């Protein structure tokens, strides 16, 4: 993942430009998200409790799927060099460990003052809508080659 | 954190009801969030790169602060038993490792069909607004005693 990315400028970005990212959700991701956020709701962490709910088994935090949108915004479109301004989120369906999500970002509109408005959608492997919303971001005027970082390696004990 | 929480029903929740949570943001939280989300933008992970940006040093992912809102919604108000429906987010200022955030949730309105609308705000230790938005959630009719889970322990290698 430590690739170099040429940043996208406000001048160069176009309405209709898209990025699609696939992402397998593993149990480990749910545990890491719980640790980072402090969310210890048993619907995410306790299979016995989750079995008593309408979800039947532990679900991923909705905001974890939103974090995949955030990562796609930061790393793909509009990518590094852009500044995340706003995001709306509508949580539509549960996500389970083992699901493969598809995150779709599309530029909807170029706004004044270097801002763009984007559609942000997440689907599961059955092509069912998981999460939908819109985002806005501020884009740079100058392009730059950005060396992406190595992802931190985390383990659950 | 493995306490028992009595869930809040739609009948019992009141407009103006509030929860306030304080949360220290550590570098480890930023690394865990990067690992969980897959966001390897160097503005969060590489001090040398961050020094070349307007932020001067690595910033937390905006969606990490949103995750603290999500955790407060899931664990405090409306708490376990509620279902997170929507969230709007306006990212207002950067967050750095070492900042202590205050997450404020307030019930704004009881909506039909067991839904509530809530104000969700995050401030830093200088009382500056970091993140603002609104959320909605679906509340249960029956109260239940929920045993919260132990938070997973994660380490960065």
mmCIF file of C-alpha atoms in Angstrom:
data_model
loop_
_atom_site.group_PDB
_atom_site.id
_atom_site.type_symbol
_atom_site.label_atom_id
_atom_site.label_comp_id
_atom_site.label_asym_id
_atom_site.label_seq_id
_atom_site.Cartn_x
_atom_site.Cartn_y
_atom_site.Cartn_z
ATOM 1 C CA UNK A 1 0.000 0.000 0.000
ATOM 2 C CA UNK A 2 3.053 2.328 0.231
ATOM 3 C CA UNK A 3 2.584 3.547 -3.327
ATOM 4 C CA UNK A 4 3.069 7.061 -4.661
ATOM 5 C CA UNK A 5 -0.066 8.963 -5.652
ATOM 6 C CA UNK A 6 -0.221 12.081 -7.809
ATOM 7 C CA UNK A 7 -2.757 14.356 -6.131
ATOM 8 C CA UNK A 8 -5.861 15.470 -8.039
ATOM 9 C CA UNK A 9 -6.278 19.246 -8.330
ATOM 10 C CA UNK A 10 -9.527 21.186 -8.356
ATOM 11 C CA UNK A 11 -8.799 22.128 -11.956
ATOM 12 C CA UNK A 12 -8.329 18.525 -13.063
ATOM 13 C CA UNK A 13 -11.188 16.779 -11.263
ATOM 14 C CA UNK A 14 -14.269 16.152 -13.398
ATOM 15 C CA UNK A 15 -17.947 15.589 -12.679
ATOM 16 C CA UNK A 16 -18.662 11.875 -13.106
ATOM 17 C CA UNK A 17 -15.141 10.817 -12.069
ATOM 18 C CA UNK A 18 -15.412 7.657 -9.975
ATOM 19 C CA UNK A 19 -13.454 5.363 -7.707
ATOM 20 C CA UNK A 20 -14.545 1.884 -6.615
ATOM 21 C CA UNK A 21 -12.813 0.015 -3.793
ATOM 22 C CA UNK A 22 -13.518 -3.521 -2.595
ATOM 23 C CA UNK A 23 -12.966 -4.359 1.029
ATOM 24 C CA UNK A 24 -13.344 -7.610 2.939
ATOM 25 C CA UNK A 25 -14.612 -6.987 6.479
ATOM 26 C CA UNK A 26 -12.890 -9.308 8.929
ATOM 27 C CA UNK A 27 -13.738 -9.906 12.574
ATOM 28 C CA UNK A 28 -10.383 -8.336 13.377
ATOM 29 C CA UNK A 29 -11.507 -5.048 11.756
ATOM 30 C CA UNK A 30 -14.557 -4.967 14.036
ATOM 31 C CA UNK A 31 -12.377 -5.579 17.099
ATOM 32 C CA UNK A 32 -9.856 -2.903 16.025
ATOM 33 C CA UNK A 33 -12.659 -0.430 15.434
ATOM 34 C CA UNK A 34 -14.099 -1.200 18.883
ATOM 35 C CA UNK A 35 -10.670 -0.620 20.444
ATOM 36 C CA UNK A 36 -10.091 2.655 18.559
ATOM 37 C CA UNK A 37 -13.571 4.092 19.104
ATOM 38 C CA UNK A 38 -14.213 2.735 22.608
ATOM 39 C CA UNK A 39 -17.547 1.269 21.471
ATOM 40 C CA UNK A 40 -18.133 -1.830 23.609
ATOM 41 C CA UNK A 41 -21.773 -2.417 22.693
ATOM 42 C CA UNK A 42 -22.239 -6.224 22.825
ATOM 43 C CA UNK A 43 -24.156 -6.245 19.527
ATOM 44 C CA UNK A 44 -20.702 -5.940 17.912
ATOM 45 C CA UNK A 45 -18.639 -8.038 20.315
ATOM 46 C CA UNK A 46 -20.740 -10.743 21.988
ATOM 47 C CA UNK A 47 -22.227 -13.501 19.760
ATOM 48 C CA UNK A 48 -24.559 -14.689 22.554
ATOM 49 C CA UNK A 49 -26.004 -11.206 22.984
ATOM 50 C CA UNK A 50 -26.194 -10.592 19.221
ATOM 51 C CA UNK A 51 -28.164 -13.851 18.877
ATOM 52 C CA UNK A 52 -30.946 -12.291 21.009
ATOM 53 C CA UNK A 53 -31.261 -9.302 18.628
ATOM 54 C CA UNK A 54 -32.873 -8.934 15.214
ATOM 55 C CA UNK A 55 -29.360 -9.141 13.718
ATOM 56 C CA UNK A 56 -28.840 -12.750 14.980
ATOM 57 C CA UNK A 57 -25.033 -12.456 14.959
ATOM 58 C CA UNK A 58 -22.490 -9.706 15.692
ATOM 59 C CA UNK A 59 -22.650 -6.769 13.293
ATOM 60 C CA UNK A 60 -19.915 -4.383 12.293
ATOM 61 C CA UNK A 61 -20.219 -0.855 13.650
ATOM 62 C CA UNK A 62 -22.006 1.282 11.044
ATOM 63 C CA UNK A 63 -19.258 3.848 11.462
ATOM 64 C CA UNK A 64 -16.694 1.223 10.398
ATOM 65 C CA UNK A 65 -18.337 1.154 6.959
ATOM 66 C CA UNK A 66 -18.302 4.965 7.055
ATOM 67 C CA UNK A 67 -14.567 4.689 7.799
ATOM 68 C CA UNK A 68 -14.112 2.796 4.539
ATOM 69 C CA UNK A 69 -15.760 5.755 2.763
ATOM 70 C CA UNK A 70 -13.393 8.072 4.650
ATOM 71 C CA UNK A 71 -10.403 5.954 3.585
ATOM 72 C CA UNK A 72 -11.555 5.969 -0.058
ATOM 73 C CA UNK A 73 -11.954 9.757 0.099
ATOM 74 C CA UNK A 74 -8.483 10.154 1.657
ATOM 75 C CA UNK A 75 -6.584 7.659 -0.506
ATOM 76 C CA UNK A 76 -8.480 7.384 -3.808
ATOM 77 C CA UNK A 77 -10.959 10.136 -4.739
ATOM 78 C CA UNK A 78 -10.389 13.025 -4.253
ATOM 79 C CA UNK A 79 -7.350 11.436 -2.556
ATOM 80 C CA UNK A 80 -4.343 12.842 -0.709
ATOM 81 C CA UNK A 81 -4.051 16.624 -0.669
ATOM 82 C CA UNK A 82 -7.820 17.059 -0.339
ATOM 83 C CA UNK A 83 -9.459 18.126 2.916
ATOM 84 C CA UNK A 84 -12.613 16.328 4.068
ATOM 85 C CA UNK A 85 -15.304 18.896 4.873
ATOM 86 C CA UNK A 86 -18.660 17.163 5.311
ATOM 87 C CA UNK A 87 -20.272 13.740 5.159
ATOM 88 C CA UNK A 88 -23.852 12.520 5.459
ATOM 89 C CA UNK A 89 -24.535 8.886 6.345
ATOM 90 C CA UNK A 90 -27.659 6.775 6.104
ATOM 91 C CA UNK A 91 -27.109 3.321 7.616
ATOM 92 C CA UNK A 92 -29.334 0.985 5.607
ATOM 93 C CA UNK A 93 -28.376 -2.628 6.379
ATOM 94 C CA UNK A 94 -26.137 -4.512 8.810
ATOM 95 C CA UNK A 95 -22.630 -5.652 7.872
ATOM 96 C CA UNK A 96 -21.225 -8.953 9.151
ATOM 97 C CA UNK A 97 -17.675 -10.285 9.391
ATOM 98 C CA UNK A 98 -16.962 -12.041 6.102
ATOM 99 C CA UNK A 99 -18.914 -9.542 3.990
ATOM 100 C CA UNK A 100 -17.090 -7.970 1.050
ATOM 101 C CA UNK A 101 -18.076 -4.346 0.660
ATOM 102 C CA UNK A 102 -17.850 -2.209 -2.453
ATOM 103 C CA UNK A 103 -17.286 1.480 -1.779
ATOM 104 C CA UNK A 104 -18.273 3.766 -4.656
ATOM 105 C CA UNK A 105 -17.284 7.428 -4.780
ATOM 106 C CA UNK A 106 -18.447 9.702 -7.610
ATOM 107 C CA UNK A 107 -17.934 13.413 -8.194
ATOM 108 C CA UNK A 108 -21.394 14.992 -8.434
ATOM 109 C CA UNK A 109 -20.586 18.686 -8.691
ATOM 110 C CA UNK A 110 -17.744 21.175 -8.703
ATOM 111 C CA UNK A 111 -18.602 23.954 -6.235
ATOM 112 C CA UNK A 112 -17.010 27.410 -5.902
ATOM 113 C CA UNK A 113 -13.852 27.931 -3.816
ATOM 114 C CA UNK A 114 -12.153 24.633 -4.764
ATOM 115 C CA UNK A 115 -14.901 22.462 -3.250
ATOM 116 C CA UNK A 116 -16.452 19.358 -4.759
ATOM 117 C CA UNK A 117 -19.574 17.401 -3.823
ATOM 118 C CA UNK A 118 -19.409 13.608 -4.045
ATOM 119 C CA UNK A 119 -21.776 10.673 -3.826
ATOM 120 C CA UNK A 120 -20.570 8.014 -1.362
ATOM 121 C CA UNK A 121 -22.194 4.587 -1.406
ATOM 122 C CA UNK A 122 -21.395 1.196 0.105
ATOM 123 C CA UNK A 123 -22.822 -2.100 -1.171
ATOM 124 C CA UNK A 124 -22.346 -5.655 0.094
ATOM 125 C CA UNK A 125 -21.472 -8.756 -1.959
ATOM 126 C CA UNK A 126 -25.186 -9.294 -2.664
ATOM 127 C CA UNK A 127 -25.244 -5.814 -4.221
ATOM 128 C CA UNK A 128 -27.526 -4.612 -1.425
ATOM 129 C CA UNK A 129 -27.139 -0.995 -0.306
ATOM 130 C CA UNK A 130 -25.430 -0.800 3.095
ATOM 131 C CA UNK A 131 -24.694 2.883 3.511
ATOM 132 C CA UNK A 132 -25.369 5.969 1.428
ATOM 133 C CA UNK A 133 -24.583 9.617 1.693
ATOM 134 C CA UNK A 134 -22.836 12.613 0.254
ATOM 135 C CA UNK A 135 -19.514 14.205 1.054
ATOM 136 C CA UNK A 136 -17.741 17.434 0.258
ATOM 137 C CA UNK A 137 -14.030 18.138 0.134
ATOM 138 C CA UNK A 138 -11.613 20.986 -0.569
ATOM 139 C CA UNK A 139 -9.126 20.328 -3.373
ATOM 140 C CA UNK A 140 -5.626 21.729 -3.917
ATOM 141 C CA UNK A 141 -4.586 23.982 -6.795
ATOM 142 C CA UNK A 142 -1.173 22.385 -7.249
ATOM 143 C CA UNK A 143 -0.528 18.725 -7.934
ATOM 144 C CA UNK A 144 2.044 16.901 -5.845
ATOM 145 C CA UNK A 145 3.430 13.362 -5.717
ATOM 146 C CA UNK A 146 2.511 11.930 -2.289
ATOM 147 C CA UNK A 147 4.205 8.848 -0.882
ATOM 148 C CA UNK A 148 1.484 6.942 0.946
ATOM 149 C CA UNK A 149 2.445 5.471 4.320
ATOM 150 C CA UNK A 150 2.692 1.810 5.234
ATOM 151 C CA UNK A 151 -0.431 0.737 7.121
ATOM 152 C CA UNK A 152 0.193 0.133 10.834
ATOM 153 C CA UNK A 153 0.036 -3.555 11.748
ATOM 154 C CA UNK A 154 -2.254 -4.179 14.699
ATOM 155 C CA UNK A 155 -2.915 -7.338 16.678
ATOM 156 C CA UNK A 156 -5.760 -8.164 19.058
ATOM 157 C CA UNK A 157 -4.782 -9.861 22.292
ATOM 158 C CA UNK B 1 -16.064 -0.786 30.939
ATOM 159 C CA UNK B 2 -17.916 -4.106 31.255
ATOM 160 C CA UNK B 3 -20.782 -2.526 33.165
ATOM 161 C CA UNK B 4 -24.480 -3.284 32.896
ATOM 162 C CA UNK B 5 -26.663 -0.649 31.244
ATOM 163 C CA UNK B 6 -30.442 -0.389 31.447
ATOM 164 C CA UNK B 7 -31.600 0.477 27.933
ATOM 165 C CA UNK B 8 -33.553 3.689 27.322
ATOM 166 C CA UNK B 9 -36.958 3.183 25.704
ATOM 167 C CA UNK B 10 -38.679 5.483 23.246
ATOM 168 C CA UNK B 11 -41.305 6.164 25.897
ATOM 169 C CA UNK B 12 -38.757 7.176 28.520
ATOM 170 C CA UNK B 13 -36.355 9.339 26.478
ATOM 171 C CA UNK B 14 -36.935 13.080 26.804
ATOM 172 C CA UNK B 15 -36.118 16.099 24.650
ATOM 173 C CA UNK B 16 -33.142 17.877 26.195
ATOM 174 C CA UNK B 17 -31.673 14.662 27.650
ATOM 175 C CA UNK B 18 -27.892 14.828 27.323
ATOM 176 C CA UNK B 19 -24.739 12.743 27.597
ATOM 177 C CA UNK B 20 -21.196 14.127 27.729
ATOM 178 C CA UNK B 21 -18.145 11.909 27.294
ATOM 179 C CA UNK B 22 -14.492 12.922 27.575
ATOM 180 C CA UNK B 23 -11.949 11.104 25.498
ATOM 181 C CA UNK B 24 -8.168 11.465 25.280
ATOM 182 C CA UNK B 25 -6.935 10.867 21.725
ATOM 183 C CA UNK B 26 -3.679 8.929 21.750
ATOM 184 C CA UNK B 27 -1.327 8.261 18.846
ATOM 185 C CA UNK B 28 -2.265 4.593 19.256
ATOM 186 C CA UNK B 29 -5.919 5.406 18.494
ATOM 187 C CA UNK B 30 -4.874 7.042 15.217
ATOM 188 C CA UNK B 31 -2.778 3.992 14.279
ATOM 189 C CA UNK B 32 -5.605 1.584 15.189
ATOM 190 C CA UNK B 33 -8.075 3.611 13.163
ATOM 191 C CA UNK B 34 -5.678 3.580 10.190
ATOM 192 C CA UNK B 35 -5.364 -0.209 10.497
ATOM 193 C CA UNK B 36 -9.142 -0.752 10.793
ATOM 194 C CA UNK B 37 -10.147 1.646 8.005
ATOM 195 C CA UNK B 38 -7.212 1.040 5.649
ATOM 196 C CA UNK B 39 -6.547 4.793 5.451
ATOM 197 C CA UNK B 40 -2.792 5.183 4.884
ATOM 198 C CA UNK B 41 -2.785 8.889 3.992
ATOM 199 C CA UNK B 42 0.562 10.223 5.292
ATOM 200 C CA UNK B 43 -1.095 13.303 6.811
ATOM 201 C CA UNK B 44 -2.142 10.933 9.627
ATOM 202 C CA UNK B 45 0.905 8.675 9.773
ATOM 203 C CA UNK B 46 4.068 10.470 8.626
ATOM 204 C CA UNK B 47 5.309 13.431 10.729
ATOM 205 C CA UNK B 48 7.707 14.552 7.976
ATOM 206 C CA UNK B 49 4.899 14.702 5.420
ATOM 207 C CA UNK B 50 2.481 16.327 7.881
ATOM 208 C CA UNK B 51 5.099 19.041 8.550
ATOM 209 C CA UNK B 52 4.783 20.102 4.878
ATOM 210 C CA UNK B 53 1.002 20.616 5.201
ATOM 211 C CA UNK B 54 -1.040 23.390 6.806
ATOM 212 C CA UNK B 55 -1.575 21.060 9.791
ATOM 213 C CA UNK B 56 2.185 20.994 10.661
ATOM 214 C CA UNK B 57 1.949 17.649 12.466
ATOM 215 C CA UNK B 58 -0.024 14.407 12.007
ATOM 216 C CA UNK B 59 -3.768 14.821 12.466
ATOM 217 C CA UNK B 60 -6.319 12.255 13.572
ATOM 218 C CA UNK B 61 -8.674 11.025 10.877
ATOM 219 C CA UNK B 62 -11.867 13.127 11.018
ATOM 220 C CA UNK B 63 -13.842 9.896 10.977
ATOM 221 C CA UNK B 64 -12.075 8.841 14.207
ATOM 222 C CA UNK B 65 -13.767 11.756 15.982
ATOM 223 C CA UNK B 66 -17.004 10.684 14.278
ATOM 224 C CA UNK B 67 -16.363 7.222 15.717
ATOM 225 C CA UNK B 68 -16.363 8.715 19.214
ATOM 226 C CA UNK B 69 -19.833 10.127 18.431
ATOM 227 C CA UNK B 70 -20.857 6.672 17.221
ATOM 228 C CA UNK B 71 -19.527 5.108 20.443
ATOM 229 C CA UNK B 72 -21.389 7.656 22.573
ATOM 230 C CA UNK B 73 -24.584 6.942 20.621
ATOM 231 C CA UNK B 74 -24.108 3.170 21.040
ATOM 232 C CA UNK B 75 -23.019 3.104 24.675
ATOM 233 C CA UNK B 76 -24.479 6.239 26.324
ATOM 234 C CA UNK B 77 -27.343 8.066 24.588
ATOM 235 C CA UNK B 78 -29.595 6.615 23.258
ATOM 236 C CA UNK B 79 -27.324 3.673 24.193
ATOM 237 C CA UNK B 80 -27.572 -0.092 23.723
ATOM 238 C CA UNK B 81 -30.816 -1.350 22.218
ATOM 239 C CA UNK B 82 -31.053 1.654 19.885
ATOM 240 C CA UNK B 83 -30.363 1.393 16.162
ATOM 241 C CA UNK B 84 -28.270 4.081 14.484
ATOM 242 C CA UNK B 85 -30.104 5.387 11.415
ATOM 243 C CA UNK B 86 -28.421 8.556 10.143
ATOM 244 C CA UNK B 87 -25.556 10.917 10.925
ATOM 245 C CA UNK B 88 -24.393 14.205 9.419
ATOM 246 C CA UNK B 89 -20.818 15.354 9.975
ATOM 247 C CA UNK B 90 -19.150 18.713 9.493
ATOM 248 C CA UNK B 91 -15.405 18.483 10.126
ATOM 249 C CA UNK B 92 -14.417 21.880 11.529
ATOM 250 C CA UNK B 93 -10.895 21.667 12.985
ATOM 251 C CA UNK B 94 -8.013 19.171 13.096
ATOM 252 C CA UNK B 95 -7.473 16.848 16.067
ATOM 253 C CA UNK B 96 -3.957 15.943 17.226
ATOM 254 C CA UNK B 97 -2.656 13.114 19.409
ATOM 255 C CA UNK B 98 -2.791 14.373 22.994
ATOM 256 C CA UNK B 99 -6.032 16.321 22.516
ATOM 257 C CA UNK B 100 -8.842 15.600 24.952
ATOM 258 C CA UNK B 101 -12.182 15.677 23.197
ATOM 259 C CA UNK B 102 -15.600 16.262 24.714
ATOM 260 C CA UNK B 103 -18.442 14.522 22.899
ATOM 261 C CA UNK B 104 -21.870 16.014 23.577
ATOM 262 C CA UNK B 105 -25.092 14.265 22.590
ATOM 263 C CA UNK B 106 -28.491 15.890 23.137
ATOM 264 C CA UNK B 107 -31.977 14.723 22.236
ATOM 265 C CA UNK B 108 -33.505 17.404 19.992
ATOM 266 C CA UNK B 109 -36.826 15.846 18.999
ATOM 267 C CA UNK B 110 -38.947 12.744 19.368
ATOM 268 C CA UNK B 111 -40.101 11.695 15.902
ATOM 269 C CA UNK B 112 -42.908 9.270 14.966
ATOM 270 C CA UNK B 113 -42.269 5.511 14.760
ATOM 271 C CA UNK B 114 -39.882 5.323 17.742
ATOM 272 C CA UNK B 115 -37.266 7.606 16.161
ATOM 273 C CA UNK B 116 -35.375 10.416 17.854
ATOM 274 C CA UNK B 117 -33.238 13.219 16.420
ATOM 275 C CA UNK B 118 -30.083 14.159 18.298
ATOM 276 C CA UNK B 119 -27.461 16.886 18.213
ATOM 277 C CA UNK B 120 -23.910 15.471 18.125
ATOM 278 C CA UNK B 121 -20.975 17.792 18.817
ATOM 279 C CA UNK B 122 -17.292 17.339 19.547
ATOM 280 C CA UNK B 123 -15.096 19.984 21.209
ATOM 281 C CA UNK B 124 -11.386 19.956 22.036
ATOM 282 C CA UNK B 125 -9.727 20.896 25.335
ATOM 283 C CA UNK B 126 -9.665 24.554 24.233
ATOM 284 C CA UNK B 127 -13.458 24.354 23.867
ATOM 285 C CA UNK B 128 -13.115 24.798 20.108
ATOM 286 C CA UNK B 129 -15.666 23.044 17.900
ATOM 287 C CA UNK B 130 -14.104 20.044 16.124
ATOM 288 C CA UNK B 131 -17.067 18.277 14.610
ATOM 289 C CA UNK B 132 -20.785 18.949 14.493
ATOM 290 C CA UNK B 133 -23.787 17.202 13.118
ATOM 291 C CA UNK B 134 -27.076 15.532 13.788
ATOM 292 C CA UNK B 135 -28.020 11.908 14.184
ATOM 293 C CA UNK B 136 -31.196 9.867 14.280
ATOM 294 C CA UNK B 137 -31.827 6.531 15.941
ATOM 295 C CA UNK B 138 -34.605 3.998 16.455
ATOM 296 C CA UNK B 139 -35.426 3.230 20.085
ATOM 297 C CA UNK B 140 -36.871 0.068 21.652
ATOM 298 C CA UNK B 141 -40.258 -0.173 23.362
ATOM 299 C CA UNK B 142 -39.060 -2.508 26.104
ATOM 300 C CA UNK B 143 -36.243 -1.807 28.527
ATOM 301 C CA UNK B 144 -33.585 -4.453 29.045
ATOM 302 C CA UNK B 145 -30.443 -4.778 31.158
ATOM 303 C CA UNK B 146 -27.506 -5.097 28.748
ATOM 304 C CA UNK B 147 -24.117 -6.360 29.861
ATOM 305 C CA UNK B 148 -21.579 -4.282 27.954
ATOM 306 C CA UNK B 149 -18.597 -6.183 26.542
ATOM 307 C CA UNK B 150 -14.973 -5.843 27.556
ATOM 308 C CA UNK B 151 -13.146 -3.670 25.035
ATOM 309 C CA UNK B 152 -10.734 -5.658 22.841
ATOM 310 C CA UNK B 153 -7.102 -4.939 23.654
ATOM 311 C CA UNK B 154 -5.099 -4.093 20.556
ATOM 312 C CA UNK B 155 -1.400 -3.530 20.111
ATOM 313 C CA UNK B 156 0.497 -1.901 17.265
ATOM 314 C CA UNK B 157 3.612 -3.699 16.089
#
